[in-house]
mmCIF file of C-alpha atoms in Angstrom:
data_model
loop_
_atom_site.group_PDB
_atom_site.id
_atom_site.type_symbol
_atom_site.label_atom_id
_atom_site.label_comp_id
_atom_site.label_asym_id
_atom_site.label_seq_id
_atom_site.Cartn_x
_atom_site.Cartn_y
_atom_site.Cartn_z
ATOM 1 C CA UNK A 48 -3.419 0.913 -18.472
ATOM 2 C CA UNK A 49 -3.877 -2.512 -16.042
ATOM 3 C CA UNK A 50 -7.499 -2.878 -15.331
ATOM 4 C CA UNK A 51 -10.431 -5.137 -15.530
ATOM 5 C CA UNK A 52 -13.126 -5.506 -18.950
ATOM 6 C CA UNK A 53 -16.188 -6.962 -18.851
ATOM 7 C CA UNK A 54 -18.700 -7.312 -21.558
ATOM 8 C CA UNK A 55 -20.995 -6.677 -22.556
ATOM 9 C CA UNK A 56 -21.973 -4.075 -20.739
ATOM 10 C CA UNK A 57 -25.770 -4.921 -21.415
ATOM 11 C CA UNK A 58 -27.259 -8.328 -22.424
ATOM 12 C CA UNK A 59 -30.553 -9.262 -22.199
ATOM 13 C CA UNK A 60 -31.749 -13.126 -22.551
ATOM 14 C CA UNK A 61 -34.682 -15.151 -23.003
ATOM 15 C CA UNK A 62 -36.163 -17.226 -20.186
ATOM 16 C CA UNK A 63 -34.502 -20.849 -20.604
ATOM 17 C CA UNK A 64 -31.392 -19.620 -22.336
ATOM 18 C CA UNK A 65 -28.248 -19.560 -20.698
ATOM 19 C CA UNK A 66 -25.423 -16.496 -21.264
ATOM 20 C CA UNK A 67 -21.749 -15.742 -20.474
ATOM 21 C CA UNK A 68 -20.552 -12.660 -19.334
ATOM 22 C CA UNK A 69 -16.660 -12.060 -19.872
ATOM 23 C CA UNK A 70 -14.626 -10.790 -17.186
ATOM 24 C CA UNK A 71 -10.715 -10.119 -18.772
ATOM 25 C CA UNK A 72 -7.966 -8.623 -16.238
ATOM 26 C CA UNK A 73 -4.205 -7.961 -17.554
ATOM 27 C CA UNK A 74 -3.324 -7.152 -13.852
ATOM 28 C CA UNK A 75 -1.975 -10.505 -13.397
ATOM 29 C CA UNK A 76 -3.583 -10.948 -10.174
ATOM 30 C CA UNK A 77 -3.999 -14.220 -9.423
ATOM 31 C CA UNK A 78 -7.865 -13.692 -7.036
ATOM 32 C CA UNK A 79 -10.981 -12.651 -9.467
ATOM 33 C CA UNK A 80 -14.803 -12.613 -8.024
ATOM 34 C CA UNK A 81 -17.845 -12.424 -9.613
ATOM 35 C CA UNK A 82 -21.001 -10.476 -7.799
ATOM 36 C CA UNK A 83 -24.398 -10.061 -8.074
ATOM 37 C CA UNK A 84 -26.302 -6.461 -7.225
ATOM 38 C CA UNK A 85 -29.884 -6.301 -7.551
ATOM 39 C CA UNK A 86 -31.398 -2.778 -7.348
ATOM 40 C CA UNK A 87 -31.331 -0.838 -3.727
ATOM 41 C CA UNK A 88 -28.768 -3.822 -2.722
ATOM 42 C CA UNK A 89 -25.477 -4.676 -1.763
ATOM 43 C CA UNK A 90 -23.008 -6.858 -3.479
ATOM 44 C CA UNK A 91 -23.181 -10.495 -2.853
ATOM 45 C CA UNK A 92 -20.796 -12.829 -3.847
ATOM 46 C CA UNK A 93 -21.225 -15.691 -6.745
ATOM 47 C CA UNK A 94 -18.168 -17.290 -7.039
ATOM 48 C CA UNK A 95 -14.316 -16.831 -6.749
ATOM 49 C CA UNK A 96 -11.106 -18.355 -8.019
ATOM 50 C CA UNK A 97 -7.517 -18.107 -6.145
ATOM 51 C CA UNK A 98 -5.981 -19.455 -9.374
ATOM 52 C CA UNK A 99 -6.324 -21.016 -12.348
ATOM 53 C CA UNK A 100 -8.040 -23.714 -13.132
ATOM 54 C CA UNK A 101 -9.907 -23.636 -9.063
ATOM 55 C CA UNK A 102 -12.489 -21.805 -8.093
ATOM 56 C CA UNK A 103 -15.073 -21.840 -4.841
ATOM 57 C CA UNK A 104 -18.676 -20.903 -4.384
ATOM 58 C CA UNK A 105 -19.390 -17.842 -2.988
ATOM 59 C CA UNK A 106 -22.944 -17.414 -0.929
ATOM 60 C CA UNK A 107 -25.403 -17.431 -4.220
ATOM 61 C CA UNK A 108 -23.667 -19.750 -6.697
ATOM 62 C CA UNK A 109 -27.173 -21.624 -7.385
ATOM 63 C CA UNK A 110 -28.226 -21.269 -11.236
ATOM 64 C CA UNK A 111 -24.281 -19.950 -11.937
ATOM 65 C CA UNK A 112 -21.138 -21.649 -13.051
ATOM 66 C CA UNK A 113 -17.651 -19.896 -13.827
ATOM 67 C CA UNK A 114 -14.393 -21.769 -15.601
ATOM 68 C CA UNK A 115 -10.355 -20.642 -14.832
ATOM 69 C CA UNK A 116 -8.364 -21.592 -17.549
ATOM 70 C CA UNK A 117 -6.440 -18.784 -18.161
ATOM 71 C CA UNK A 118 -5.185 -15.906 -14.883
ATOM 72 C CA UNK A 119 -6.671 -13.310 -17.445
ATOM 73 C CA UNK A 120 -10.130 -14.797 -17.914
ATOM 74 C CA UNK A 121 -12.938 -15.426 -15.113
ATOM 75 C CA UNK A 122 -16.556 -16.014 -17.038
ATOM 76 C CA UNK A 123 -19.687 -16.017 -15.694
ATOM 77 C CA UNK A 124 -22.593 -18.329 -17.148
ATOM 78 C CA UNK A 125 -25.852 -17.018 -15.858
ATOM 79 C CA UNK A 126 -27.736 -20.912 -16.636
ATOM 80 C CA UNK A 127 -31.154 -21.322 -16.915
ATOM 81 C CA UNK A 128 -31.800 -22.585 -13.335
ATOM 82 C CA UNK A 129 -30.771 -19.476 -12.351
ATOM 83 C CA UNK A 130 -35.055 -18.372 -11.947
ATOM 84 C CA UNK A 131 -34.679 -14.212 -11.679
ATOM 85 C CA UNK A 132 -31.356 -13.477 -13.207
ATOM 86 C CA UNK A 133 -31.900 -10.190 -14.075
ATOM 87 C CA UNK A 134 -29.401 -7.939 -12.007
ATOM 88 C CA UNK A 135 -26.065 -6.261 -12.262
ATOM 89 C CA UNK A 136 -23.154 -8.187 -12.144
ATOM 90 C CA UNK A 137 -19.215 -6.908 -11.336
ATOM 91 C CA UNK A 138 -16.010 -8.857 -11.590
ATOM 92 C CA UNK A 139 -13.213 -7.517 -9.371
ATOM 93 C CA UNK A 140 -9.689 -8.825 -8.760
ATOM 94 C CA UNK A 141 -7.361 -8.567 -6.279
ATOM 95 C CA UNK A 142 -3.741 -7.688 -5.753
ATOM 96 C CA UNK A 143 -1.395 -9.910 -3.754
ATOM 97 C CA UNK A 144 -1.125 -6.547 -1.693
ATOM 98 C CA UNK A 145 -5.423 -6.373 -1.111
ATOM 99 C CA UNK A 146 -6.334 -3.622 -3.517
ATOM 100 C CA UNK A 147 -9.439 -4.645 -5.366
ATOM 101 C CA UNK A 148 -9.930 -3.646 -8.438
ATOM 102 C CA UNK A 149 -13.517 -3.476 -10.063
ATOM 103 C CA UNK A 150 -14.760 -3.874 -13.752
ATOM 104 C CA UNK A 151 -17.737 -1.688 -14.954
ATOM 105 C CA UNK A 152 -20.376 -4.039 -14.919
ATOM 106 C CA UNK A 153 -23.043 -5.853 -16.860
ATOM 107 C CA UNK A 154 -26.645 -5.443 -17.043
ATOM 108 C CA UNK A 155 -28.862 -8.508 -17.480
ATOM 109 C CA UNK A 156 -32.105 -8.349 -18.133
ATOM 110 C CA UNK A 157 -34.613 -11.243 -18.811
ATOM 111 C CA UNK A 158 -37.083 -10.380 -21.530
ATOM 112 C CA UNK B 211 -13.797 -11.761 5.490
ATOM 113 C CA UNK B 212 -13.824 -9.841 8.775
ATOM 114 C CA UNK B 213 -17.759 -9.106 9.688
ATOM 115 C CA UNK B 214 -18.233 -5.153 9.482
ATOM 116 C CA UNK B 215 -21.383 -3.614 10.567
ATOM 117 C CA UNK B 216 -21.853 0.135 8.891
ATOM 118 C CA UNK B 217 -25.219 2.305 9.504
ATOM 119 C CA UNK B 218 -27.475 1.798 6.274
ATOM 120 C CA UNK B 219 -28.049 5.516 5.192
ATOM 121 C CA UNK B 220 -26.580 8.577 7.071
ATOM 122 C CA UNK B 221 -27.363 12.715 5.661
ATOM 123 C CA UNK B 222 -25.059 15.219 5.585
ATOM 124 C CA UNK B 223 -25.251 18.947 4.602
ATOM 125 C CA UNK B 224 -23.120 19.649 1.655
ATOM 126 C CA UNK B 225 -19.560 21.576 2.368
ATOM 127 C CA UNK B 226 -20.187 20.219 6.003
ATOM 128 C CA UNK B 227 -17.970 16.693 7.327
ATOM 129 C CA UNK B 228 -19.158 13.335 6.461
ATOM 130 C CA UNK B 229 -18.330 10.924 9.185
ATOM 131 C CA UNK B 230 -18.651 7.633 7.939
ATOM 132 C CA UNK B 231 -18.553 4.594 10.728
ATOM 133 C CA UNK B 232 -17.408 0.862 9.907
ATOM 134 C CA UNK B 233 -16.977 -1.771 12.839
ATOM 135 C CA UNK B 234 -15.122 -4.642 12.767
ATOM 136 C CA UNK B 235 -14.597 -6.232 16.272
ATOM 137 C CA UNK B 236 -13.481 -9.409 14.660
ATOM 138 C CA UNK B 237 -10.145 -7.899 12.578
ATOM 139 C CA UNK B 238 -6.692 -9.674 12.505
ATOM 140 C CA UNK B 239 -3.604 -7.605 13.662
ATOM 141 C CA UNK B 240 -2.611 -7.678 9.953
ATOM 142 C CA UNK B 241 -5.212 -7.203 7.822
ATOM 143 C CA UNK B 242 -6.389 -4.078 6.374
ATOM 144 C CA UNK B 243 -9.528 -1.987 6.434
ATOM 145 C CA UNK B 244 -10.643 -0.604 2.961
ATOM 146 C CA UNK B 245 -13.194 2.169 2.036
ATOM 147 C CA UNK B 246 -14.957 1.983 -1.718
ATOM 148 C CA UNK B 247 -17.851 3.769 -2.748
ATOM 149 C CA UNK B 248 -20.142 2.753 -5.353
ATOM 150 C CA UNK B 249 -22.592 5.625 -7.789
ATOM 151 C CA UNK B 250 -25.720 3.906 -9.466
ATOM 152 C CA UNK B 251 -24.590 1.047 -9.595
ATOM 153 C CA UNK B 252 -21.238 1.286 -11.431
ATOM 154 C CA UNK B 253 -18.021 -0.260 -10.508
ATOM 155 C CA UNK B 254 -17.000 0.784 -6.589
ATOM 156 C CA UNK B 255 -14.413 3.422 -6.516
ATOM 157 C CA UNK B 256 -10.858 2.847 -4.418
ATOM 158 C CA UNK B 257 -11.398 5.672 -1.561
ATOM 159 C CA UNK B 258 -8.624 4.813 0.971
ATOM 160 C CA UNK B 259 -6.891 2.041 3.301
ATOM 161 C CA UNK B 260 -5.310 1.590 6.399
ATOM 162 C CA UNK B 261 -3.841 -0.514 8.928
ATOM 163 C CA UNK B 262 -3.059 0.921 11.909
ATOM 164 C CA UNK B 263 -2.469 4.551 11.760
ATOM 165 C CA UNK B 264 -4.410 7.378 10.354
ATOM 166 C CA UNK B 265 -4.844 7.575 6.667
ATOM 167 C CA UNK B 266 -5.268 10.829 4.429
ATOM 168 C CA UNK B 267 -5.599 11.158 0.601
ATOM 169 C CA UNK B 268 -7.173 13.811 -1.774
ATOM 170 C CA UNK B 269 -10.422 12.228 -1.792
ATOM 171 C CA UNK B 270 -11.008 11.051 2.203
ATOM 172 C CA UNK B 271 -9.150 10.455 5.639
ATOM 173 C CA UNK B 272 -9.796 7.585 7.885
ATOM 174 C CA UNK B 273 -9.135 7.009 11.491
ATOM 175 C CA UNK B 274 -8.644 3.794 12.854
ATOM 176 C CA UNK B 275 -9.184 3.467 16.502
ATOM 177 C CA UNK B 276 -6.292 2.422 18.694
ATOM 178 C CA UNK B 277 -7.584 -1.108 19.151
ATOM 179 C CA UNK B 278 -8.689 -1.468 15.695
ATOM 180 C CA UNK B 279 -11.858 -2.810 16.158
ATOM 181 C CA UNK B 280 -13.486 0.027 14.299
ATOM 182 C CA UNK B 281 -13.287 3.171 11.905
ATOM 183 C CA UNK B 282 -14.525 6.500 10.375
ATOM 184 C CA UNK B 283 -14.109 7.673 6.724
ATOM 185 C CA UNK B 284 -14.618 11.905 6.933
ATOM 186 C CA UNK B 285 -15.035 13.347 3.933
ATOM 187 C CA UNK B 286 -13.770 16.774 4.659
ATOM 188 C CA UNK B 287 -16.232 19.000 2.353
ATOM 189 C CA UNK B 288 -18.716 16.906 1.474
ATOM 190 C CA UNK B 289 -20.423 17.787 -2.289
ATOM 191 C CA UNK B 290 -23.770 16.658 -4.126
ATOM 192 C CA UNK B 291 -21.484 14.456 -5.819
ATOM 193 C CA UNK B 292 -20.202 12.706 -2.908
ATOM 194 C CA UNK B 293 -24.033 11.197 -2.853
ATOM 195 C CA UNK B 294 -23.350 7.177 -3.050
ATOM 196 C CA UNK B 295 -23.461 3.902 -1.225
ATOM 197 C CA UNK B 296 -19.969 3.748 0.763
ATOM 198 C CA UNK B 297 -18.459 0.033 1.578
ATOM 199 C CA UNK B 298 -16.131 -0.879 4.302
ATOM 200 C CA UNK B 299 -13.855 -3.926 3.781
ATOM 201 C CA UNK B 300 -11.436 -5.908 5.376
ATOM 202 C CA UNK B 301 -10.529 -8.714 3.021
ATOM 203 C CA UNK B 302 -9.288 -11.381 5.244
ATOM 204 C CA UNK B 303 -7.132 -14.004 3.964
ATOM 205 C CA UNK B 304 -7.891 -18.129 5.357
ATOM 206 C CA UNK B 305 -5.199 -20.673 3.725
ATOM 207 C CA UNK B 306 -4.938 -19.974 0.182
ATOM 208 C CA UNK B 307 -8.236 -18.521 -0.052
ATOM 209 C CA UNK B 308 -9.502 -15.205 -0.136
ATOM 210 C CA UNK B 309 -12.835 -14.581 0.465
ATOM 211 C CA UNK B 310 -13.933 -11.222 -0.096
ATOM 212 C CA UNK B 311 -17.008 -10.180 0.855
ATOM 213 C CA UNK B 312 -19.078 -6.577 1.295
ATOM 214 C CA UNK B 313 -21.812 -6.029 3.718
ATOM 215 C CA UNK B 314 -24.835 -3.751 2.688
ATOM 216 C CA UNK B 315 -23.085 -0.048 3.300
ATOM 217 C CA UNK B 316 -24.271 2.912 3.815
ATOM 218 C CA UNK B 317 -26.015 5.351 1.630
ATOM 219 C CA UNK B 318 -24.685 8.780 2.114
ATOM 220 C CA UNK B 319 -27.079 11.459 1.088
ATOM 221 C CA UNK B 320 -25.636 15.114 0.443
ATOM 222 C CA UNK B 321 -28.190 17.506 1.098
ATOM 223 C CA UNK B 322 -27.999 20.942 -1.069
#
């Protein structure tokens, strides 16, 4: 079945350290987003990519950074300027015909 | 992305209607309004989309009014499970770019 993966599903990091999160889609979609949801919140947007190899900031890209190489792959580093990272993140895509599709999630938690 | 406005929490006795309102005033004659719905904080589930006319699945029906500027999602019979945070988009599409963002929703509450 098409769909989007992310993982891990839960990560945790030390202050200072800076962590990927992996967002894989075999939808062939060419649009993939990365969000942010902090508890009681909506979804606010980090950063998206059209296609590969471009992407744009969303409204809270500070302390984030995300690479295109390949129309299947759409990571997320969380970097260390990034001062309360600890949230819920979803990567989504988007067919040419505007259904958005949704991955499961990741937890990250600073410890 | 088309601004929509949605009420931030609405009740609703369960087996009774949910009416679920979403304005957009600022919509384009061809772009779509979607409904998701999102449970503690998993992935938001596909509900239903429209255009112009009214919409009906298994899960939901929406109604678009005639001008478009706004819409309901009803959920006929509405259960303890329907409890979530419901999301109106219209993703709206500038150049090559689509920006796609979600407003705050609203938190339906089914009361037993």
């Amino acid at each position: 079945d098409g769909g989007i993966t992310q993982s891990p599903k839960y990560l945790f990091r030390k202050e200072g350290q800076n962590v990927t999160l992996s967002c894989e889609q075999n939808l062939n979609h060419d649009a993939m987003y990365w969000y942010r949801q902090d508890p009681g919140q909506g979804l606010r947007l980090i950063y998206y990519s059209q296609i590969v190899n471009d992407f744009q900031k969303g409204d809270i890209a500070e302390g984030y950074s995300v690479s295109r190489e390949k129309k299947e792959s759409f990571p997320l580093t969380v970097t260390s300027a990034q001062k309360n990272p600890t949230a819920f993140y979803l990567c989504a895509s988007i067919s040419p015909g505007n259904t958005i599709y949704f991955g499961e999630g990741s937890w990250l938690t600073v410890v | 992305d088309a601004k929509t406005t949605q009420p931030p929490s609405m009740d609703c006795a369960e087996g009774r209607a949910a009416n679920l309102p979403c304005n957009h005033s600022t919509i384009s004659g061809n772009e779509y309004v979607y409904w998701y719905r999102q449970i503690h904080s998993q992935g938001p589930q596909y509900i239903i989309h429209g255009l112009k006319n009214n919409e009906t699945n298994e899960m939901a029906s929406l109604i678009i009014t005639e001008d478009r500027k706004s819409s309901t999602l009803i959920l006929p019979h509405a259960t303890l499970r329907d409890t979530a945070v419901y999301y109106c988009i219209v993703p709206r599409s500038s150049g090559s770019a689509r920006q796609l963002t979600f407003g705050s929703g609203t938190q339906l509450t089914v009361l037993p």
